[in-house]
Short mmCIF file of C-alpha atoms in Angstrom, two decimals:
data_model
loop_
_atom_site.label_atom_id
_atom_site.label_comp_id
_atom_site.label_asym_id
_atom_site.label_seq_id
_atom_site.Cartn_x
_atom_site.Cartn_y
_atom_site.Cartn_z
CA UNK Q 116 -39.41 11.40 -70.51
CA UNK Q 117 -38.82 10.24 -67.19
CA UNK Q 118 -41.63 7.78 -65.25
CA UNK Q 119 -42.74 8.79 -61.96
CA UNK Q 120 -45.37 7.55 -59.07
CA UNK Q 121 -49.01 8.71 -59.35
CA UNK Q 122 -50.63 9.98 -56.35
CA UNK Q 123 -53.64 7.39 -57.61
CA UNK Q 124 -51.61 4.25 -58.66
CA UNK Q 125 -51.94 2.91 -55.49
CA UNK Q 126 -53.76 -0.15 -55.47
CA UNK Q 127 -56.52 -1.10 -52.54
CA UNK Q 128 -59.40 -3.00 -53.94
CA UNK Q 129 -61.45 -0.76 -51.86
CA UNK Q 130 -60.21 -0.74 -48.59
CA UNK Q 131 -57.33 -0.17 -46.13
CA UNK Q 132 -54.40 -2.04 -47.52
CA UNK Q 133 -51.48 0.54 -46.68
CA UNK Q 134 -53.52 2.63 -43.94
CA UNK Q 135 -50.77 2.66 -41.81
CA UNK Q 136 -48.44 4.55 -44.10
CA UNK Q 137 -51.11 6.63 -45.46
CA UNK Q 138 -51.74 7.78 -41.81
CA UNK Q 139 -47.46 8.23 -41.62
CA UNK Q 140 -47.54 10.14 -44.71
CA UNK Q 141 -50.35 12.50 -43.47
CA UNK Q 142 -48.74 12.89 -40.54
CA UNK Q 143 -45.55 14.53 -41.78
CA UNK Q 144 -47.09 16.34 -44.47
CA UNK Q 145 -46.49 19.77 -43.28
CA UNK Q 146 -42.28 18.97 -43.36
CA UNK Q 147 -42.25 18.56 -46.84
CA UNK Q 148 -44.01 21.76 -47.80
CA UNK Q 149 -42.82 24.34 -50.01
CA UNK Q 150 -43.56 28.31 -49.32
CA UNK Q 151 -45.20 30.79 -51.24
CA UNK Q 152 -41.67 32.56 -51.07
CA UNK Q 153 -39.61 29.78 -52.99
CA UNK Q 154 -42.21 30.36 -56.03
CA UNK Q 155 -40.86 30.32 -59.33
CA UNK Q 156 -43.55 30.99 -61.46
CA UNK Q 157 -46.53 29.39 -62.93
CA UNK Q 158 -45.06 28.06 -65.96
CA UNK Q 159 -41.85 27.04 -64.24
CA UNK Q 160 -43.04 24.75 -61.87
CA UNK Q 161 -45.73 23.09 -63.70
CA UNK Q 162 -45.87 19.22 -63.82
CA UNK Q 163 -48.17 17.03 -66.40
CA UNK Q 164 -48.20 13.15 -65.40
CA UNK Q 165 -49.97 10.61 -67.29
CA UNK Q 166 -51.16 6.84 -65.57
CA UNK Q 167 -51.79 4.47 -68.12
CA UNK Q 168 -54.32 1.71 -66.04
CA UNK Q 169 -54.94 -1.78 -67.05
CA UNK Q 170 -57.52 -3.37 -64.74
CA UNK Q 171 -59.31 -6.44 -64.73
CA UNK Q 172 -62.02 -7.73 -62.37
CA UNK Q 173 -63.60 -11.02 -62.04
CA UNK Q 174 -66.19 -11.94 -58.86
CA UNK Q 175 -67.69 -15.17 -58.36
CA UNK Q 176 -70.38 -15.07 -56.70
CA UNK Q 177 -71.12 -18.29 -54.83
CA UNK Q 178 -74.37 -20.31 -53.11
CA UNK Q 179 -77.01 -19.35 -54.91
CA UNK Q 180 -76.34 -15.52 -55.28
CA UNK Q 181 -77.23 -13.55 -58.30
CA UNK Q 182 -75.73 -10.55 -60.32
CA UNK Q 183 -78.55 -7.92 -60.12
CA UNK Q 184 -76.65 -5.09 -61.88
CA UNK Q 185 -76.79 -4.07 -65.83
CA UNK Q 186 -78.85 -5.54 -67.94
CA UNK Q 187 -79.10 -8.91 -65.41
CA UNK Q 188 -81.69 -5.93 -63.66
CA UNK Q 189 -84.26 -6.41 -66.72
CA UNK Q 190 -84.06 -10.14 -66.08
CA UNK Q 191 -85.70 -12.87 -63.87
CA UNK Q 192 -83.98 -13.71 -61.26
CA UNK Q 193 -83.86 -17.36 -62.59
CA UNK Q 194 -82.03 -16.26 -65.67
CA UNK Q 195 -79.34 -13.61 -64.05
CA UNK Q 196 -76.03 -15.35 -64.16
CA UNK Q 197 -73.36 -15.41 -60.94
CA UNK Q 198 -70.50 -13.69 -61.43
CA UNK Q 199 -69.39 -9.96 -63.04
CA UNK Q 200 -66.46 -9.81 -65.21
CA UNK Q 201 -64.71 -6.25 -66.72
CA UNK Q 202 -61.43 -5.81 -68.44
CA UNK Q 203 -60.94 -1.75 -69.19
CA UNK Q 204 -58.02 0.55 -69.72
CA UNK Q 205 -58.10 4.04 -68.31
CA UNK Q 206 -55.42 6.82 -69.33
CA UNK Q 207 -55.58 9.53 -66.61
CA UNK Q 208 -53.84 13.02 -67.50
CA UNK Q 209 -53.05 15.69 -64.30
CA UNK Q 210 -51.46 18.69 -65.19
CA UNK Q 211 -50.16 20.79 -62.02
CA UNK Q 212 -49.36 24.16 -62.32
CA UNK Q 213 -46.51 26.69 -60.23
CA UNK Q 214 -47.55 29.53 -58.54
CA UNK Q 215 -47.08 33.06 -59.61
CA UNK Q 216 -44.29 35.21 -57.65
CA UNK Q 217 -45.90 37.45 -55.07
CA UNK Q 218 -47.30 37.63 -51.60
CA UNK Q 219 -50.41 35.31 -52.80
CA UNK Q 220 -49.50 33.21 -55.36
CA UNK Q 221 -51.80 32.20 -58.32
CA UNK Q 222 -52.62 28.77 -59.92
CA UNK Q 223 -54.86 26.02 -61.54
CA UNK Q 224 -54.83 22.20 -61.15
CA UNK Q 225 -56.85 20.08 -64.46
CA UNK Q 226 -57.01 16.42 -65.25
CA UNK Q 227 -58.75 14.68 -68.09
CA UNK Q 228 -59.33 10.35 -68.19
CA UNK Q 229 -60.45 8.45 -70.36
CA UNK Q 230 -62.21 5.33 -69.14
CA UNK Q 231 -62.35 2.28 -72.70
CA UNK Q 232 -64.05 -1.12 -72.38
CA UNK Q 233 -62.02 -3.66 -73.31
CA UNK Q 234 -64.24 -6.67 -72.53
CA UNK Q 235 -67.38 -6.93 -70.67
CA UNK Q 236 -71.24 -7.62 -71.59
CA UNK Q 237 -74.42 -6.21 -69.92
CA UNK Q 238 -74.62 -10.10 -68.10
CA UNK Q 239 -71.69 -9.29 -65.97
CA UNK Q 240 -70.94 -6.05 -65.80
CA UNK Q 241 -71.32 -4.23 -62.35
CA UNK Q 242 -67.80 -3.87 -60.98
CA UNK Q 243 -67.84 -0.05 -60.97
CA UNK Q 244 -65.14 -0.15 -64.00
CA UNK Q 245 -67.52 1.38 -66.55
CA UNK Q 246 -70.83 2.80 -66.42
CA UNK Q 247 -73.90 1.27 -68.64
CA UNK Q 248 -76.72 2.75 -70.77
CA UNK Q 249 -80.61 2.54 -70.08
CA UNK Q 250 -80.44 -1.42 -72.04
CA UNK Q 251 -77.41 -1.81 -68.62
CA UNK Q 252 -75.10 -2.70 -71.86
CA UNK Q 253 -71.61 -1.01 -70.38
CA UNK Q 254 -70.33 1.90 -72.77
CA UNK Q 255 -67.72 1.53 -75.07
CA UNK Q 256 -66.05 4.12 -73.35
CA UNK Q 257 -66.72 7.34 -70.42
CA UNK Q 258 -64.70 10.45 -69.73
CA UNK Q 259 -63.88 12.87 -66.92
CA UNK Q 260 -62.67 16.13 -66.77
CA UNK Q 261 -62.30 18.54 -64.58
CA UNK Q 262 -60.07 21.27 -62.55
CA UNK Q 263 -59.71 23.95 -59.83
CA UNK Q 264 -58.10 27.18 -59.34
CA UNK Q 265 -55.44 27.61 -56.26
CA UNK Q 266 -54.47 30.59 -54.52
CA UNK Q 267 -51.49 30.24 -51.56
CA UNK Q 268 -50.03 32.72 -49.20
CA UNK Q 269 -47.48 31.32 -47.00
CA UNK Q 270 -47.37 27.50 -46.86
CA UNK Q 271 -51.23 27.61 -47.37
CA UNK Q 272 -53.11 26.67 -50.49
CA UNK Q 273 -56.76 27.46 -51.22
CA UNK Q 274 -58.16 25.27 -53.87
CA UNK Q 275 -61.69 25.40 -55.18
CA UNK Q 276 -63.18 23.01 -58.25
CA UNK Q 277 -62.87 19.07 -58.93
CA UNK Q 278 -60.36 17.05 -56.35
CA UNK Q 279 -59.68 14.25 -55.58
CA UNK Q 280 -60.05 14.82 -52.08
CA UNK Q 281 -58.05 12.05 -49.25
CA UNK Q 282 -58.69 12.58 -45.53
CA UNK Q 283 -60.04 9.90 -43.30
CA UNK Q 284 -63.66 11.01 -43.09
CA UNK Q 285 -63.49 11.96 -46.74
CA UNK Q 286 -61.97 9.96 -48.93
CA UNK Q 287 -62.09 9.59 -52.45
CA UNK Q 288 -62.29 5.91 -54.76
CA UNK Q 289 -58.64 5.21 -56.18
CA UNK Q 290 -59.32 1.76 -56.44
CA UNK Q 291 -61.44 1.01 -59.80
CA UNK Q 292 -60.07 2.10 -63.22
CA UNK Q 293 -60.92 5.96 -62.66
CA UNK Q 294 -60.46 7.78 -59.05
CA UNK Q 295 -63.84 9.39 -57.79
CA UNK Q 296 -63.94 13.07 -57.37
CA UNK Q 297 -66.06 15.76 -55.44
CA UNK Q 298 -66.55 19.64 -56.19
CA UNK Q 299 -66.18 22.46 -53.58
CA UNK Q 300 -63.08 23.71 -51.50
CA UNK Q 301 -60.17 22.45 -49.83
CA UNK Q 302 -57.67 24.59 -47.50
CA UNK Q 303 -54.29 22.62 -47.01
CA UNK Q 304 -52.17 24.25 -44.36
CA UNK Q 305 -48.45 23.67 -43.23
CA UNK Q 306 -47.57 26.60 -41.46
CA UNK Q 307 -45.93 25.29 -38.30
CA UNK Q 308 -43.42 22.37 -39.02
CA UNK Q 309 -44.59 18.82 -38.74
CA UNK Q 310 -48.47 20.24 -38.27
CA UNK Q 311 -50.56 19.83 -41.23
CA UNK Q 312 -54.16 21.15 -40.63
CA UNK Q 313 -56.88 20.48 -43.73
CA UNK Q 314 -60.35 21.89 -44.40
CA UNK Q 315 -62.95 21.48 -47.32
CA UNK Q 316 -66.58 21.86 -48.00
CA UNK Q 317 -67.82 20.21 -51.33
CA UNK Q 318 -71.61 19.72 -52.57
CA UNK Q 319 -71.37 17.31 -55.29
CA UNK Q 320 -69.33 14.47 -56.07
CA UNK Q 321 -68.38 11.72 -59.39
CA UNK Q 322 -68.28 7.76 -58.74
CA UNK Q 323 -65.82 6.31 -60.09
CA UNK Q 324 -67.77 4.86 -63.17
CA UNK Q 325 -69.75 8.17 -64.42
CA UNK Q 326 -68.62 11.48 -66.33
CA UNK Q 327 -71.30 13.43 -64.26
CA UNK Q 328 -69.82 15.94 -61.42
CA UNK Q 329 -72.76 16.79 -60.19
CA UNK Q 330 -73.62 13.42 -57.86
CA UNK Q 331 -75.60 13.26 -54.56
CA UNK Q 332 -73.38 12.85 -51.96
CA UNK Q 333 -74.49 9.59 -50.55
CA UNK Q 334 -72.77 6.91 -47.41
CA UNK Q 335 -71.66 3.32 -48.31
CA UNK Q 336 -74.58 1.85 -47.40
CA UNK Q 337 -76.47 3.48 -50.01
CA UNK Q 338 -79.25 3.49 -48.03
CA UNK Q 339 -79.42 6.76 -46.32
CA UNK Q 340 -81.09 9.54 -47.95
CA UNK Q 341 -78.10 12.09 -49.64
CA UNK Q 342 -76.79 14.93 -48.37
CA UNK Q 343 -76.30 18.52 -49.82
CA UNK Q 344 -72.47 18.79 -48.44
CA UNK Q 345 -70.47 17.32 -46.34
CA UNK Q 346 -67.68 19.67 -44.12
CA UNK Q 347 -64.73 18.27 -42.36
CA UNK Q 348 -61.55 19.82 -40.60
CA UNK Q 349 -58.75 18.93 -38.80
CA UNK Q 350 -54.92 17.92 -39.12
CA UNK Q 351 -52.24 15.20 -38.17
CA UNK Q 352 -49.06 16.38 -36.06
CA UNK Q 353 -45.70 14.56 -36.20
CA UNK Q 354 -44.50 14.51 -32.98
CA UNK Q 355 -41.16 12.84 -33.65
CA UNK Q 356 -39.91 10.08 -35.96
CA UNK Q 357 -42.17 7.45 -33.92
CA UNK Q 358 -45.31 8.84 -33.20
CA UNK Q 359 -47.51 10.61 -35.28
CA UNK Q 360 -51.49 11.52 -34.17
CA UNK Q 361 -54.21 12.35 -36.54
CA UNK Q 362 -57.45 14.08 -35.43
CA UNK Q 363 -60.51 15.15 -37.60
CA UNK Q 364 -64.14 16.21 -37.53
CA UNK Q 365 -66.41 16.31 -40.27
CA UNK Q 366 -70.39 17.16 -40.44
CA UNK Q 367 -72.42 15.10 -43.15
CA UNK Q 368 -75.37 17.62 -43.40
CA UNK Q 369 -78.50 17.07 -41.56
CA UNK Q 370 -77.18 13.49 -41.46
CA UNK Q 371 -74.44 12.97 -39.16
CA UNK Q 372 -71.48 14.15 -37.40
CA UNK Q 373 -68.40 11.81 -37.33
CA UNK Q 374 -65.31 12.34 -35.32
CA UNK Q 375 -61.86 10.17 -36.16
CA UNK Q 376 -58.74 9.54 -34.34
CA UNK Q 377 -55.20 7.88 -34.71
CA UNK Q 378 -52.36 7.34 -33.12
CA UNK Q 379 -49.42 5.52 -35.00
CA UNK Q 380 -46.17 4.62 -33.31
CA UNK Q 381 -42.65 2.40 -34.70
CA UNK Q 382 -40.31 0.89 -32.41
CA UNK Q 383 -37.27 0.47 -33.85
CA UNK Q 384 -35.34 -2.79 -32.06
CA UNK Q 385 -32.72 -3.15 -34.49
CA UNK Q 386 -31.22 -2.37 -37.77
CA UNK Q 387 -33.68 -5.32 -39.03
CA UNK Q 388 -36.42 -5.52 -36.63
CA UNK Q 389 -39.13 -3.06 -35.19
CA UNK Q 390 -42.53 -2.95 -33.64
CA UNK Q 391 -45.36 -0.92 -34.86
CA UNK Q 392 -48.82 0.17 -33.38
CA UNK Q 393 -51.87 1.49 -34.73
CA UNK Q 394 -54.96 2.89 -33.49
CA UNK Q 395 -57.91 4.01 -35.44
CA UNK Q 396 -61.23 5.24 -33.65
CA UNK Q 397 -64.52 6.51 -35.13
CA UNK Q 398 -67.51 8.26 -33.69
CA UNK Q 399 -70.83 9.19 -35.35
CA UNK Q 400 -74.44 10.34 -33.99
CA UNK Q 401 -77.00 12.24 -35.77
CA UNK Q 402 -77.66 15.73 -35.53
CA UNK Q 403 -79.54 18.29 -37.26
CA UNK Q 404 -82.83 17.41 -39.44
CA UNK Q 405 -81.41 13.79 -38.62
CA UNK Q 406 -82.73 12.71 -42.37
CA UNK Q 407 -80.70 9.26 -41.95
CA UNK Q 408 -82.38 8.32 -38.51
CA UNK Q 409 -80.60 7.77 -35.45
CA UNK Q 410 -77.33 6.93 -35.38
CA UNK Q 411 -75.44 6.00 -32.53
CA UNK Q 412 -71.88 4.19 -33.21
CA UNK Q 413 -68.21 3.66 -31.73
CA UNK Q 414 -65.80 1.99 -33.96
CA UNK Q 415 -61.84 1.60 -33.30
CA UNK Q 416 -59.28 -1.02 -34.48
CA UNK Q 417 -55.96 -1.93 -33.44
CA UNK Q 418 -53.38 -3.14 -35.62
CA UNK Q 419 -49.74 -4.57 -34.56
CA UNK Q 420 -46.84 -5.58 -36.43
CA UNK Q 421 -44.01 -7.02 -35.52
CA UNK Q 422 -40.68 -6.73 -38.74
CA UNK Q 423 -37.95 -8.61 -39.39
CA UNK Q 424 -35.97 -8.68 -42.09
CA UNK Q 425 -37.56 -9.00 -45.35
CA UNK Q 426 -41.04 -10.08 -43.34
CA UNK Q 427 -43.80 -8.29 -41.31
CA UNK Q 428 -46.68 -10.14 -39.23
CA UNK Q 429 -49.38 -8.40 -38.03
CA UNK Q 430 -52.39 -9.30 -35.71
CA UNK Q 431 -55.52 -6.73 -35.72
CA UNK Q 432 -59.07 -6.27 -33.65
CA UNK Q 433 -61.76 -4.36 -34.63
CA UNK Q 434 -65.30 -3.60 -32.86
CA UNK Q 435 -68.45 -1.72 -34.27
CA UNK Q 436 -69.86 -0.48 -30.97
CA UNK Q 437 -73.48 0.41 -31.76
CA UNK Q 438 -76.92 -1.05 -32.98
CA UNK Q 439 -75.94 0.65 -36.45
CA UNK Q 440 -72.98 -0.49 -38.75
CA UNK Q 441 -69.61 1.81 -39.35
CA UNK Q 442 -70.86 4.00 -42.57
CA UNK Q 443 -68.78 6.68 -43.76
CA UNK Q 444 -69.52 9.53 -47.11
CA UNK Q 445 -69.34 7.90 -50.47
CA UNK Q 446 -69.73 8.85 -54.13
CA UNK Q 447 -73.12 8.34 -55.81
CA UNK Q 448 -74.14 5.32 -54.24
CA UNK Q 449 -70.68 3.90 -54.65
CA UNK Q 450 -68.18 2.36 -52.07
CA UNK Q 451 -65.81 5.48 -51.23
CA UNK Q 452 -62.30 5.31 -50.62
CA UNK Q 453 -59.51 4.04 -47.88
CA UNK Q 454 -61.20 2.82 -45.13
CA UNK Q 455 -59.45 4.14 -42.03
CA UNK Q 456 -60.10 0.74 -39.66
CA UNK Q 457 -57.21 -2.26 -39.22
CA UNK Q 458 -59.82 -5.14 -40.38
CA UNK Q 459 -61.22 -3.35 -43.09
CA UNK Q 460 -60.17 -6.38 -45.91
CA UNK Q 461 -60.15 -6.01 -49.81
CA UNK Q 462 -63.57 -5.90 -50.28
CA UNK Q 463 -65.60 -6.64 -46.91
CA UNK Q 464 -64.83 -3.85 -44.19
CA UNK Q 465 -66.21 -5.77 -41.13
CA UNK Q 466 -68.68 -2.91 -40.27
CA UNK Q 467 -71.79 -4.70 -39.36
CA UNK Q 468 -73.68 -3.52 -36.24
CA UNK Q 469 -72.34 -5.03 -33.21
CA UNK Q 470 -69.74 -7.01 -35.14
CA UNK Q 471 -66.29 -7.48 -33.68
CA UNK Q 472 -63.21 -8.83 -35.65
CA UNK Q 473 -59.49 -10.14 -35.55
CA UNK Q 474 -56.88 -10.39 -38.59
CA UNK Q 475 -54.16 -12.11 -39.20
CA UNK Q 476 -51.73 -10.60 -41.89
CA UNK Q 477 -48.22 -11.74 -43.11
CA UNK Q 478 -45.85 -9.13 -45.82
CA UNK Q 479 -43.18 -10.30 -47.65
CA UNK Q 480 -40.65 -7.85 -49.21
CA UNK Q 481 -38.35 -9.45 -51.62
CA UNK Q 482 -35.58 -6.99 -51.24
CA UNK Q 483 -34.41 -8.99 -48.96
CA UNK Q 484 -33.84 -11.71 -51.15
CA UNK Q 485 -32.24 -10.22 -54.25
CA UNK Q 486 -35.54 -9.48 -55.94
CA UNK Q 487 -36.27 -5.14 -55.48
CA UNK Q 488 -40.12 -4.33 -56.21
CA UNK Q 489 -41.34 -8.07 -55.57
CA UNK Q 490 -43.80 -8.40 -53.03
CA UNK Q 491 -46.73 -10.36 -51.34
CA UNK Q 492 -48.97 -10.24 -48.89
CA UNK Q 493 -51.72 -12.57 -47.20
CA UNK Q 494 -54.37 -11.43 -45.33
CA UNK Q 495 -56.87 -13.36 -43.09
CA UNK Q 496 -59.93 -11.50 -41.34
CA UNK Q 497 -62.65 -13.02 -39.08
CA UNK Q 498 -65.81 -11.15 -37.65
CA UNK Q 499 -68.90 -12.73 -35.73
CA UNK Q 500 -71.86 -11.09 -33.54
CA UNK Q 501 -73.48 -9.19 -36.00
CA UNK Q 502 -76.74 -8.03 -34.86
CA UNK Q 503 -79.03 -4.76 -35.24
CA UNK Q 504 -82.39 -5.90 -32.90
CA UNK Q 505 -82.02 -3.02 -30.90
CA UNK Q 506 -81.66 -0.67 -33.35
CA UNK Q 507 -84.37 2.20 -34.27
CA UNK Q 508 -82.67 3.21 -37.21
CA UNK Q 509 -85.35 2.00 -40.15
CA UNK Q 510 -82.44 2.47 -42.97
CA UNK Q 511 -79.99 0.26 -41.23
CA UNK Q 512 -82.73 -2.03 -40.20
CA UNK Q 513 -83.56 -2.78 -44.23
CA UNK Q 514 -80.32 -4.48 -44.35
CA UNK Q 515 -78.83 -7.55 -42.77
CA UNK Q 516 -80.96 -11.21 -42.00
CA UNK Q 517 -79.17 -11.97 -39.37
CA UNK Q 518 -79.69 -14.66 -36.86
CA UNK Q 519 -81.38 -14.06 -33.71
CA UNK Q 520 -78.53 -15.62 -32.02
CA UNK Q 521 -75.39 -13.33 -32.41
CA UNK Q 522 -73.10 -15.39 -31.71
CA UNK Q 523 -74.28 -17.47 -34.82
CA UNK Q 524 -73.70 -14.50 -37.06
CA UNK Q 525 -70.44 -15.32 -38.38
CA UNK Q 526 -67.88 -14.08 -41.78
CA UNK Q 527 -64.69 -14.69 -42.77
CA UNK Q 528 -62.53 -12.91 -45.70
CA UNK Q 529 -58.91 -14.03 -47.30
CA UNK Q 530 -56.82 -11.74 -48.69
CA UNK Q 531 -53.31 -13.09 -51.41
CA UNK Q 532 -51.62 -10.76 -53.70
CA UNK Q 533 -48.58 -10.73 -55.57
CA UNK Q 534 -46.92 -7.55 -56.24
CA UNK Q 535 -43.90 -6.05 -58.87
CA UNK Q 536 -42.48 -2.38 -59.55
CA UNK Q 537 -39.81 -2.51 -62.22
CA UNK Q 538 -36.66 -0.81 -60.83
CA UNK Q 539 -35.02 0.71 -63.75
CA UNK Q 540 -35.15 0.82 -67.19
CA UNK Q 541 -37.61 2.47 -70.36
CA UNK Q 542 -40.43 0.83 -68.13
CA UNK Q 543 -39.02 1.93 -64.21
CA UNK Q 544 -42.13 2.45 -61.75
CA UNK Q 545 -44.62 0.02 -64.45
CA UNK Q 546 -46.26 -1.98 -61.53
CA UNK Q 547 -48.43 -4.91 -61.77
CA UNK Q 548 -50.75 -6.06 -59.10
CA UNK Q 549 -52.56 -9.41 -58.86
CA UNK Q 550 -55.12 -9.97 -55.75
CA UNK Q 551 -57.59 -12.68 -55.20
CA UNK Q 552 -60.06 -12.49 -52.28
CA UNK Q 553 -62.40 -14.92 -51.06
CA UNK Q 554 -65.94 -14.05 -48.53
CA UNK Q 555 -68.02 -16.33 -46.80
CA UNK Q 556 -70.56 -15.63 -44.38
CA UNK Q 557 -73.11 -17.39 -42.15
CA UNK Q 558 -75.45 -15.01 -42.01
CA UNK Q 559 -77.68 -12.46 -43.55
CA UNK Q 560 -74.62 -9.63 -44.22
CA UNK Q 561 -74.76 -7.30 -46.63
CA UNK Q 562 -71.91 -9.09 -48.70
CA UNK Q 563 -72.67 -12.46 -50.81
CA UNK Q 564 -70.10 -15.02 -50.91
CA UNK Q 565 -67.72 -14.83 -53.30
CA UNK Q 566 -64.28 -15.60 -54.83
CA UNK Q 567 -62.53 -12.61 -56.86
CA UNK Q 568 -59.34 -11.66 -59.16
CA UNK Q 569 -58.09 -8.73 -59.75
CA UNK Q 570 -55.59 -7.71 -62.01
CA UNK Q 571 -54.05 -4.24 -62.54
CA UNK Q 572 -51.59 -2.62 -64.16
CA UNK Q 573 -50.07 0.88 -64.02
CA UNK Q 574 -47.99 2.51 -66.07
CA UNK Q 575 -46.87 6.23 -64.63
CA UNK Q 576 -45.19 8.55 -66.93
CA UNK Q 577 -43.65 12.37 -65.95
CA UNK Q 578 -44.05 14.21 -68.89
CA UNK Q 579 -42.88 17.40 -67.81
#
């Protein structure tokens, strides 16, 4: 058996650590498609992979805050403790099959994971690792399963059933132990080189801790009613090997409708240096029924890095524009996926209303120095001028204390992690992660202060 990279073994902690080559990699997605006509059958061209997942996560949660999840929810808050703590293993299965020969070519996608605590108590659980029962005691262990049938004609593929859907204004979890997954269909198109163009409509979703498909489809915030479906379509284009744009519009029923935009470019300066640029740029108002109130906001970031050598620096700004924070469709209740803005950190995405942010980010590749798959990366982000007074929105209003005075309204968030993919070998592609983030705030945000590890593991095997 030969090892090979998951499509779900990157590692995030929630947010937008690798956005920029996510947005690269979308953008030449439709070069690297094959045709219906280069088919060769749907035994043939079948693939099963297996990702073997260690993860462990410890947060600390500092001045006076109080774990209110699991069985800490039946208690006082005098007697809840501080801090959550999980250790699991998850073994995730996807089996991929060919196509049939012919004009429209048939096929079916399937995965089955297995979620097993290996440590954790009902005092400090709550990471979104493993679910709990009705005593909040986390189970011993949760499955998933789940598939879809494909159809293509062409170099278009018609899926319908449980994905794992990944497009900026949809995105699912990959960052616990277990990727989140939604049911309904997705159209991927690559018909004219360099231009891929996506679709999907889905009605029901899975967090990343439950072995029910049949979740509300919900925002972030968790505090906006849920919506029966959420649509989205549009693309990325490659124009050449520098620039690549991505465009797409999605429609959160009755609740919003959210347009995103990039623009990525690299400036190559020498063999050992180049300059990259990123823009990201949100916008969502209500329409419809308008269920989650109005909503009225303008988010963008933009990120630039400067490489050389073995090192990258980068220097990022972010602004919310609007009385209402930056949400975007999530899972149950639970944070969603990638978040497509520069100063979106490990855990803290910088989305209050009104709040405006810079980041400071150094990468370190160890190639460069003799050691291949070594890596590290710090990360500092700082946002201030949180404030929601204006806004008429009375979901958004229930959260955030802030201070009258914006300008008071202050958080910070640091970022370190140590990375390693073995090179060769029985255990070539095994890759272990180790992150710690710290969050402190002045004001009333929606994120206590806290210090966190995280520790993960992943083992991807090919097996045919």
């Amino acid at each position: 058996m030969q090892n090979k990279r998951s499509s779900i073994e990157r590692f995030n902690g929630g947010k937008s650590l690798g956005v920029l080559s996510c947005l690269v990699a979308l953008s030449a997605g439709g070069a690297v498609a094959a045709g219906q006509d280069e088919a060769k059958g749907f035994i043939e061209e079948s693939h099963l992979d297996l990702l073997n997942r260690n993860f462990y996560f410890y947060r600390d949660m500092r001045n006076g805050a109080r774990n209110n999840l699991g069985a800490n929810a039946h208690k006082p808050v005098s007697e809840r403790n501080g801090y959550r703590e999980d250790w699991a293993q998850g073994l995730m299965a996807t089996y991929r099959s060919g196509f049939t020969q012919g004009v429209v070519g048939f096929g079916v996608d399937a995965y089955a994971m297995v979620g097993i605590k290996l440590d954790s108590g009902g005092g400090r659980t709550g990471t979104s690792l493993l679910p709990w029962d009705g005593d909040g005691e986390p189970e011993d262990e949760f499955s998933k399963f789940g598939g879809a049938v494909k159809l293509r004609f062409s170099n278009t593929v018609l899926k319908y059933g449980q994905q794992i859907p990944n497009v900026p204004v949809f995105s699912s979890n990959q960052f616990r132990l277990l990727p989140s997954t939604a049911t309904g269909f997705s159209l991927n198109s690559d018909e004219i080189d360099g231009l891929n163009v996506q679709a999907g409509h889905f009605t029901s979703v899975s967090s990343t801790d439950s072995s029910n498909n049949d979740g509300e489809i919900t925002t972030d915030y968790t505090v906006l009613p849920a919506a029966r479906s959420i649509d989205y379509l549009g693309g990325s284009y490659r124009v050449n090997d520098r620039l690549g744009v991505v465009f797409y519009g999605s429609q959160l029923k009755d609740i919003w409708r959210q347009y995103y935009g990039n623009a990525t470019y690299i400036q190559p300066l020498s063999d050992t240096q180049s300059l990259s640029l990123a823009f990201n740029v949100f916008d969502t108002h209500d329409y419809g029924d308008a269920k989650g109130g109005d909503i009225d906001n303008t988010s963008w970031s933009l990120l630039a890095g400067y490489a050389f050598g073995a090192h990258k620096v980068s220097v990022g700004y972010q602004m919310i524009d609007g009385d209402e924070p930056f949400d975007w469709a999530a899972y149950e209740g639970t944070q969603s996926g990638a978040v497509y803005l520069s100063n979106a950190g490990a855990v803290v995405p910088f989305s209050e209303p009104n709040e405006q942010s810079w980041q400071l980010r150094y990468d370190l590749n160890m190639a460069g120095y003799g050691v291949p798959g070594l890596s590290f990366m710090a990360r500092y982000i700082r946002g201030d001028g949180m404030d929601n007074s204006d806004s008429r929105n009375p979901y958004y209003r229930r959260i955030g204390n802030y201070d009258e005075d914006a300008k008071a309204n202050k958080e910070w968030e640091r970022n370190l992690e140590v990375g390693y993919v073995v090179q060769s070998g029985p255990a070539k592609d095994l890759s272990l992660r180790v992150r710690q983030s710290t969050h402190r705030a002045s004001s009333g945000t929606r994120w206590v202060d806290h210090d966190e590890v995280r520790v993960i593991l992943d083992y991807p095997i090919s097996i045919f």
